[in-house]
Amino acid sequence: MARKSRDDASDPVREMAREGKRLGRSFGWLAALGVILVICGVVGLVYTGFATLTSMWLFGWLLLIGGLVGLLQAFQSRGTSYFWLAAVVAAVNLAAGCVVLRHPEGSAEALTMFAALLFLTGGVFRLVGSVVVRGPQFGWTLFQGAFGVLLGLLVLFDCPNHAYGGSKNLRPRPSSGRGLMSFLLKVGQGSS
């Protein structure tokens, strides 16, 4: 009998069956969490201004908490060469958290422009890299690069807003929340 219980413990099939039963017991909670997250995502897509402000407030508080924890770590590492680096990083986190909490709209604009520049530079590097290297994934890398450049330009110049007759000049602005899908629908209608 003792031999059989040891074989059961080392048998991977039986172990997987036990894990499956354990997952089956909590699947209802996982499905409910998934439904809640989908509903929150749809609400965030509909109320983009509220979602943006909420994410900026959350980001600001995370920076503040990270700064306080960093200060605690800096004081614990007094007397080491790491102290000044930890203190400066904590101070920057605290200052950035205060700025984000005081000016969430401006912070959202700055982070949007930063994301646009990241998309642009990543896309350009992928485009150039795919042409220079011509590896086995040449087509996909070229497509990713072109998509990154397009996405960066759309965010940088707020193309969906321009497609609806908004501001006529191409200057960097924060997104109005109309999104790429609205732009594609407008282009698909053929009106300019």
mmCIF file of C-alpha atoms in Angstrom:
data_model
loop_
_atom_site.group_PDB
_atom_site.id
_atom_site.type_symbol
_atom_site.label_atom_id
_atom_site.label_comp_id
_atom_site.label_asym_id
_atom_site.label_seq_id
_atom_site.Cartn_x
_atom_site.Cartn_y
_atom_site.Cartn_z
ATOM 1 C CA MET A 1 0.000 0.000 0.000
ATOM 2 C CA ALA A 2 2.802 2.435 0.845
ATOM 3 C CA ARG A 3 4.356 1.757 -2.555
ATOM 4 C CA LYS A 4 1.136 2.709 -4.371
ATOM 5 C CA SER A 5 0.843 6.095 -2.615
ATOM 6 C CA ARG A 6 4.460 6.937 -3.546
ATOM 7 C CA ASP A 7 3.731 6.082 -7.195
ATOM 8 C CA ASP A 8 0.665 8.315 -7.114
ATOM 9 C CA ALA A 9 2.731 11.256 -5.874
ATOM 10 C CA SER A 10 5.339 10.915 -8.628
ATOM 11 C CA ASP A 11 2.874 10.166 -11.439
ATOM 12 C CA PRO A 12 2.597 13.347 -13.568
ATOM 13 C CA VAL A 13 -0.803 12.403 -14.969
ATOM 14 C CA ARG A 14 -2.348 12.074 -11.529
ATOM 15 C CA GLU A 15 -0.669 15.307 -10.457
ATOM 16 C CA MET A 16 -2.184 17.107 -13.456
ATOM 17 C CA ALA A 17 -5.598 15.649 -12.635
ATOM 18 C CA ARG A 18 -5.329 17.010 -9.082
ATOM 19 C CA GLU A 19 -4.330 20.436 -10.403
ATOM 20 C CA GLY A 20 -7.252 20.320 -12.840
ATOM 21 C CA LYS A 21 -9.690 19.617 -10.016
ATOM 22 C CA ARG A 22 -8.203 22.473 -7.993
ATOM 23 C CA LEU A 23 -8.563 24.819 -10.981
ATOM 24 C CA GLY A 24 -12.112 23.586 -11.590
ATOM 25 C CA ARG A 25 -13.100 24.629 -8.071
ATOM 26 C CA SER A 26 -11.887 28.188 -8.650
ATOM 27 C CA PHE A 27 -12.897 28.520 -12.299
ATOM 28 C CA GLY A 28 -16.099 30.342 -11.418
ATOM 29 C CA TRP A 29 -14.127 33.045 -9.607
ATOM 30 C CA LEU A 30 -11.695 33.332 -12.511
ATOM 31 C CA ALA A 31 -14.557 33.646 -15.001
ATOM 32 C CA ALA A 32 -16.260 36.296 -12.838
ATOM 33 C CA LEU A 33 -12.995 38.229 -12.616
ATOM 34 C CA GLY A 34 -12.649 38.022 -16.411
ATOM 35 C CA VAL A 35 -16.175 39.361 -16.935
ATOM 36 C CA ILE A 36 -15.543 42.223 -14.490
ATOM 37 C CA LEU A 37 -12.296 43.125 -16.243
ATOM 38 C CA VAL A 38 -13.989 43.117 -19.661
ATOM 39 C CA ILE A 39 -16.757 45.382 -18.351
ATOM 40 C CA CYS A 40 -14.171 47.743 -16.828
ATOM 41 C CA GLY A 41 -12.288 47.763 -20.142
ATOM 42 C CA VAL A 42 -15.421 48.680 -22.094
ATOM 43 C CA VAL A 43 -16.270 51.415 -19.586
ATOM 44 C CA GLY A 44 -12.687 52.705 -19.945
ATOM 45 C CA LEU A 45 -13.057 52.786 -23.727
ATOM 46 C CA VAL A 46 -16.348 54.666 -23.519
ATOM 47 C CA TYR A 47 -15.288 57.143 -20.825
ATOM 48 C CA THR A 48 -11.727 57.807 -21.974
ATOM 49 C CA GLY A 49 -11.353 61.092 -20.096
ATOM 50 C CA PHE A 50 -12.309 59.504 -16.794
ATOM 51 C CA ALA A 51 -10.075 56.498 -17.492
ATOM 52 C CA THR A 52 -7.155 58.787 -18.324
ATOM 53 C CA LEU A 53 -7.528 60.827 -15.135
ATOM 54 C CA THR A 54 -7.960 57.680 -13.054
ATOM 55 C CA SER A 55 -4.822 56.118 -14.506
ATOM 56 C CA MET A 56 -2.859 59.331 -13.924
ATOM 57 C CA TRP A 57 -3.993 59.496 -10.294
ATOM 58 C CA LEU A 58 -3.058 55.843 -9.831
ATOM 59 C CA PHE A 59 0.314 56.442 -11.492
ATOM 60 C CA GLY A 60 0.937 59.490 -9.288
ATOM 61 C CA TRP A 61 0.165 57.582 -6.094
ATOM 62 C CA LEU A 62 2.358 54.699 -7.206
ATOM 63 C CA LEU A 63 5.216 57.146 -7.769
ATOM 64 C CA LEU A 64 4.674 58.673 -4.319
ATOM 65 C CA ILE A 65 4.561 55.294 -2.597
ATOM 66 C CA GLY A 66 7.616 54.148 -4.552
ATOM 67 C CA GLY A 67 9.430 57.330 -3.524
ATOM 68 C CA LEU A 68 8.611 56.799 0.148
ATOM 69 C CA VAL A 69 9.769 53.182 0.004
ATOM 70 C CA GLY A 70 12.912 54.345 -1.823
ATOM 71 C CA LEU A 71 13.612 56.895 0.903
ATOM 72 C CA LEU A 72 13.246 54.190 3.519
ATOM 73 C CA GLN A 73 15.659 52.009 1.563
ATOM 74 C CA ALA A 74 18.086 54.921 1.191
ATOM 75 C CA PHE A 75 18.132 55.550 4.928
ATOM 76 C CA GLN A 76 18.646 51.852 5.585
ATOM 77 C CA SER A 77 21.659 51.875 3.262
ATOM 78 C CA ARG A 78 23.404 54.845 4.924
ATOM 79 C CA GLY A 79 27.150 54.570 4.841
ATOM 80 C CA THR A 80 27.247 52.585 1.597
ATOM 81 C CA SER A 81 28.036 53.793 -1.890
ATOM 82 C CA TYR A 82 24.431 53.033 -2.837
ATOM 83 C CA PHE A 83 22.959 55.688 -0.500
ATOM 84 C CA TRP A 84 23.114 58.713 -2.820
ATOM 85 C CA LEU A 85 21.747 56.826 -5.818
ATOM 86 C CA ALA A 86 18.812 55.525 -3.772
ATOM 87 C CA ALA A 87 18.161 58.964 -2.266
ATOM 88 C CA VAL A 88 18.190 60.730 -5.653
ATOM 89 C CA VAL A 89 15.909 58.123 -7.279
ATOM 90 C CA ALA A 90 13.493 58.361 -4.339
ATOM 91 C CA ALA A 91 13.463 62.160 -4.553
ATOM 92 C CA VAL A 92 12.764 62.042 -8.297
ATOM 93 C CA ASN A 93 9.926 59.561 -7.712
ATOM 94 C CA LEU A 94 8.427 61.799 -5.017
ATOM 95 C CA ALA A 95 8.705 64.915 -7.183
ATOM 96 C CA ALA A 96 7.237 63.159 -10.234
ATOM 97 C CA GLY A 97 4.382 61.779 -8.133
ATOM 98 C CA CYS A 98 3.552 65.257 -6.844
ATOM 99 C CA VAL A 99 3.604 66.699 -10.370
ATOM 100 C CA VAL A 100 1.404 63.921 -11.760
ATOM 101 C CA LEU A 101 -1.122 64.333 -8.938
ATOM 102 C CA ARG A 102 -1.207 68.139 -9.244
ATOM 103 C CA HIS A 103 -1.429 68.199 -13.061
ATOM 104 C CA PRO A 104 -2.942 64.914 -14.300
ATOM 105 C CA GLU A 105 -4.035 66.363 -17.667
ATOM 106 C CA GLY A 106 -0.593 67.720 -18.491
ATOM 107 C CA SER A 107 0.993 64.480 -17.328
ATOM 108 C CA ALA A 108 -1.300 62.503 -19.604
ATOM 109 C CA GLU A 109 -0.318 64.737 -22.529
ATOM 110 C CA ALA A 110 3.384 64.305 -21.771
ATOM 111 C CA LEU A 111 3.080 60.525 -21.442
ATOM 112 C CA THR A 112 1.072 60.400 -24.682
ATOM 113 C CA MET A 113 3.817 62.270 -26.521
ATOM 114 C CA PHE A 114 6.426 59.996 -24.948
ATOM 115 C CA ALA A 115 4.490 56.919 -26.115
ATOM 116 C CA ALA A 116 4.209 58.382 -29.620
ATOM 117 C CA LEU A 117 7.961 58.906 -29.752
ATOM 118 C CA LEU A 118 8.547 55.361 -28.492
ATOM 119 C CA PHE A 119 6.273 53.978 -31.222
ATOM 120 C CA LEU A 120 8.023 56.085 -33.842
ATOM 121 C CA THR A 121 11.566 55.190 -32.851
ATOM 122 C CA GLY A 122 10.719 51.509 -32.378
ATOM 123 C CA GLY A 123 9.018 51.436 -35.770
ATOM 124 C CA VAL A 124 11.913 53.150 -37.522
ATOM 125 C CA PHE A 125 14.432 50.786 -35.952
ATOM 126 C CA ARG A 126 12.338 47.757 -36.963
ATOM 127 C CA LEU A 127 11.959 49.068 -40.518
ATOM 128 C CA VAL A 128 15.667 49.749 -40.929
ATOM 129 C CA GLY A 129 16.634 46.536 -39.145
ATOM 130 C CA SER A 130 14.370 44.400 -41.296
ATOM 131 C CA VAL A 131 15.765 45.907 -44.507
ATOM 132 C CA VAL A 132 19.394 45.619 -43.377
ATOM 133 C CA VAL A 133 19.243 42.140 -41.810
ATOM 134 C CA ARG A 134 16.637 40.473 -44.082
ATOM 135 C CA GLY A 135 16.198 37.619 -41.637
ATOM 136 C CA PRO A 136 13.702 34.765 -41.811
ATOM 137 C CA GLN A 137 10.943 36.980 -40.352
ATOM 138 C CA PHE A 138 11.573 39.823 -42.820
ATOM 139 C CA GLY A 139 7.921 40.398 -43.741
ATOM 140 C CA TRP A 140 6.624 40.418 -40.187
ATOM 141 C CA THR A 141 9.398 42.692 -38.962
ATOM 142 C CA LEU A 142 8.771 45.088 -41.831
ATOM 143 C CA PHE A 143 5.033 45.052 -41.067
ATOM 144 C CA GLN A 144 5.663 45.671 -37.347
ATOM 145 C CA GLY A 145 7.956 48.563 -38.165
ATOM 146 C CA ALA A 146 5.478 50.162 -40.555
ATOM 147 C CA PHE A 147 2.663 49.684 -38.042
ATOM 148 C CA GLY A 148 4.786 51.223 -35.259
ATOM 149 C CA VAL A 149 5.580 54.270 -37.397
ATOM 150 C CA LEU A 150 1.901 54.636 -38.388
ATOM 151 C CA LEU A 151 0.747 54.300 -34.791
ATOM 152 C CA GLY A 152 3.343 56.808 -33.601
ATOM 153 C CA LEU A 153 2.292 59.316 -36.225
ATOM 154 C CA LEU A 154 -1.403 58.816 -35.438
ATOM 155 C CA VAL A 155 -0.802 59.451 -31.754
ATOM 156 C CA LEU A 156 1.639 62.300 -32.334
ATOM 157 C CA PHE A 157 -0.540 64.226 -34.749
ATOM 158 C CA ASP A 158 -3.929 63.107 -33.364
ATOM 159 C CA CYS A 159 -5.063 61.909 -36.757
ATOM 160 C CA PRO A 160 -8.525 60.687 -35.627
ATOM 161 C CA ASN A 161 -9.427 64.220 -34.527
ATOM 162 C CA HIS A 162 -8.274 65.679 -37.840
ATOM 163 C CA ALA A 163 -10.357 63.158 -39.758
ATOM 164 C CA TYR A 164 -13.476 64.565 -38.094
ATOM 165 C CA GLY A 165 -12.765 68.149 -39.056
ATOM 166 C CA GLY A 166 -11.044 69.149 -35.863
ATOM 167 C CA SER A 167 -7.963 71.286 -35.770
ATOM 168 C CA LYS A 168 -6.549 71.714 -39.278
ATOM 169 C CA ASN A 169 -2.927 72.208 -38.301
ATOM 170 C CA LEU A 170 -0.740 69.184 -37.699
ATOM 171 C CA ARG A 171 0.646 69.934 -34.282
ATOM 172 C CA PRO A 172 1.216 67.381 -31.529
ATOM 173 C CA ARG A 173 -1.789 67.250 -29.203
ATOM 174 C CA PRO A 174 -3.172 64.787 -26.704
ATOM 175 C CA SER A 175 -5.606 62.238 -28.058
ATOM 176 C CA SER A 176 -9.227 63.303 -28.025
ATOM 177 C CA GLY A 177 -10.338 59.756 -27.291
ATOM 178 C CA ARG A 178 -11.981 59.102 -30.640
ATOM 179 C CA GLY A 179 -9.519 56.335 -31.405
ATOM 180 C CA LEU A 180 -8.218 54.505 -34.420
ATOM 181 C CA MET A 181 -11.518 52.709 -35.045
ATOM 182 C CA SER A 182 -13.374 55.997 -35.566
ATOM 183 C CA PHE A 183 -10.673 57.135 -37.962
ATOM 184 C CA LEU A 184 -10.937 53.904 -39.947
ATOM 185 C CA LEU A 185 -14.722 54.184 -40.079
ATOM 186 C CA LYS A 186 -14.445 57.754 -41.391
ATOM 187 C CA VAL A 187 -11.897 56.714 -44.017
ATOM 188 C CA GLY A 188 -14.116 53.785 -44.991
ATOM 189 C CA GLN A 189 -17.042 56.122 -45.658
ATOM 190 C CA GLY A 190 -14.944 57.914 -48.262
ATOM 191 C CA SER A 191 -15.634 61.441 -47.011
ATOM 192 C CA SER A 192 -12.778 63.807 -46.319
#
